[in-house]
Tab-separated table of C-alpha atoms in Angstrom:
chain	number	residue	atom	x	y	z
D	1	MET	CA	1.131	-2.344	26.501
D	2	LYS	CA	0.372	0.785	24.479
D	3	GLU	CA	3.108	0.179	21.912
D	4	ASN	CA	1.476	-3.096	20.858
D	5	VAL	CA	-1.823	-1.283	20.384
D	6	LEU	CA	0.040	1.361	18.397
D	7	VAL	CA	1.714	-1.252	16.213
D	8	GLU	CA	-1.579	-2.912	15.368
D	9	LYS	CA	-3.604	0.288	14.901
D	10	SER	CA	-0.935	1.862	12.729
D	11	LYS	CA	-0.632	-1.263	10.574
D	12	GLN	CA	-4.391	-1.461	10.024
D	13	PHE	CA	-4.451	2.271	9.277
D	14	ALA	CA	-1.652	1.906	6.703
D	15	ILE	CA	-3.545	-0.914	5.002
D	16	LYS	CA	-6.644	1.281	4.742
D	17	ILE	CA	-4.599	4.184	3.387
D	18	ILE	CA	-2.956	1.957	0.755
D	19	ASN	CA	-6.324	0.530	-0.290
D	20	LEU	CA	-7.816	4.016	-0.439
D	21	CYS	CA	-4.980	5.287	-2.603
D	22	ASP	CA	-5.284	2.310	-4.948
D	23	ASN	CA	-8.923	3.235	-5.537
D	24	THR	CA	-8.751	7.038	-5.550
D	25	LYS	CA	-8.466	9.151	-8.642
D	26	GLY	CA	-6.659	12.189	-7.407
D	27	PRO	CA	-3.441	14.038	-8.123
D	28	SER	CA	-0.705	11.411	-8.093
D	29	SER	CA	1.575	13.671	-6.066
D	30	ILE	CA	-0.964	13.853	-3.239
D	31	ILE	CA	-1.752	10.133	-3.433
D	32	ASN	CA	1.971	9.315	-3.242
D	33	GLN	CA	2.447	11.647	-0.278
D	34	LEU	CA	-0.547	10.098	1.500
D	35	ILE	CA	0.791	6.572	1.027
D	36	ARG	CA	4.236	7.605	2.260
D	37	SER	CA	3.071	9.433	5.352
D	38	GLY	CA	0.294	6.947	6.169
D	39	ALA	CA	2.638	3.960	5.994
D	40	SER	CA	5.479	5.819	7.699
D	41	ILE	CA	3.469	6.154	10.910
D	42	GLY	CA	3.579	2.414	11.508
D	43	ALA	CA	7.080	1.978	10.124
D	44	ASN	CA	8.486	4.379	12.709
D	45	ILE	CA	6.422	2.854	15.524
D	46	HIS	CA	7.747	-0.558	14.499
D	47	GLU	CA	11.289	0.774	14.380
D	48	ALA	CA	10.874	2.326	17.846
D	49	GLN	CA	10.535	-1.166	19.301
D	50	TYR	CA	14.230	-1.675	18.519
D	51	ALA	CA	15.406	1.783	19.539
D	52	HIS	CA	18.843	2.418	21.014
D	53	GLY	CA	17.653	3.763	24.336
D	54	LYS	CA	14.820	5.996	25.499
D	55	ASN	CA	15.860	9.072	23.526
D	56	ASP	CA	15.890	7.119	20.264
D	57	PHE	CA	12.553	5.533	21.204
D	58	VAL	CA	10.960	8.936	21.803
D	59	ALA	CA	12.494	10.350	18.615
D	60	LYS	CA	10.965	7.553	16.513
D	61	LEU	CA	7.549	8.061	18.112
D	62	GLU	CA	7.789	11.802	17.514
D	63	ILE	CA	8.523	11.149	13.834
D	64	SER	CA	5.408	8.954	13.747
D	65	LEU	CA	3.448	11.806	15.289
D	66	LYS	CA	4.630	14.198	12.572
D	67	GLU	CA	3.743	11.678	9.877
D	68	CYS	CA	0.302	11.246	11.426
D	69	ASN	CA	-0.307	14.990	11.280
D	70	GLU	CA	0.876	15.059	7.665
D	71	THR	CA	-1.431	12.181	6.773
D	72	GLU	CA	-4.385	14.069	8.225
D	73	TYR	CA	-3.471	17.052	6.042
D	74	TRP	CA	-3.440	14.984	2.831
D	75	LEU	CA	-6.773	13.429	3.795
D	76	GLU	CA	-8.210	16.912	4.329
D	77	LEU	CA	-7.046	17.960	0.874
D	78	LEU	CA	-8.575	14.908	-0.796
D	79	PHE	CA	-11.847	15.515	1.006
D	80	ALA	CA	-11.860	19.245	0.252
D	81	THR	CA	-11.376	18.507	-3.458
D	82	ASN	CA	-14.120	15.845	-3.459
D	83	LYS	CA	-11.687	13.011	-4.233
D	84	ILE	CA	-12.896	11.034	-1.203
D	85	GLY	CA	-16.323	10.942	0.382
D	86	GLU	CA	-17.271	12.267	3.783
D	87	SER	CA	-17.751	8.865	5.426
D	88	VAL	CA	-14.304	7.651	4.302
D	89	TYR	CA	-12.725	10.931	5.380
D	90	LYS	CA	-14.378	10.890	8.813
D	91	GLU	CA	-13.425	7.263	9.462
D	92	LEU	CA	-9.767	7.772	8.528
D	93	LYS	CA	-9.593	11.123	10.342
D	94	GLN	CA	-10.954	9.440	13.489
D	95	GLN	CA	-8.443	6.596	13.228
D	96	ALA	CA	-5.566	9.009	12.686
D	97	GLY	CA	-6.740	11.011	15.691
D	98	SER	CA	-6.789	7.893	17.837
D	99	ILE	CA	-3.249	6.997	16.767
D	100	ARG	CA	-2.119	10.588	17.342
D	101	ARG	CA	-3.486	10.609	20.900
D	102	LEU	CA	-1.781	7.288	21.685
D	103	LEU	CA	1.500	8.611	20.290
D	104	ILE	CA	1.274	11.785	22.364
D	105	ALA	CA	0.582	9.768	25.514
D	106	SER	CA	3.389	7.308	24.746
D	107	CYS	CA	5.891	10.118	24.128
D	108	LYS	CA	4.867	11.842	27.338
D	109	THR	CA	5.174	8.641	29.383
D	110	ALA	CA	8.532	7.728	27.854
D	111	LYS	CA	9.892	11.222	28.525
D	112	GLU	CA	8.685	11.134	32.125
D	113	ASN	CA	10.228	7.685	32.656
D	114	ASN	CA	13.443	8.903	31.073
D	115	ASN	CA	13.774	11.566	33.776
D	116	ASP	CA	13.731	8.980	36.582
């Protein structure tokens, strides 16, 4: 089931983001934002498992999608300011993209099933 893949991928992604932030010397405001948005992806996916119906489920996944996009933005800023290297940036950007695509597909499927 896609949600289980999402739960695991988002948890592993959050762990990498937290570890990155612990070892990155950058503006604390950006580091804090990155930790919040990076961890929030998985938190909202986890919360969606206990949603109150399909609309709540979709809403939680859509919040995760927004947080994923925000996380990518903070990663771009850290890379553009040379606070993280290219290999780290590319790996995390790829993982965020994978999570984003799964979230989009899950939202689409849930919305289609909600119309039945």
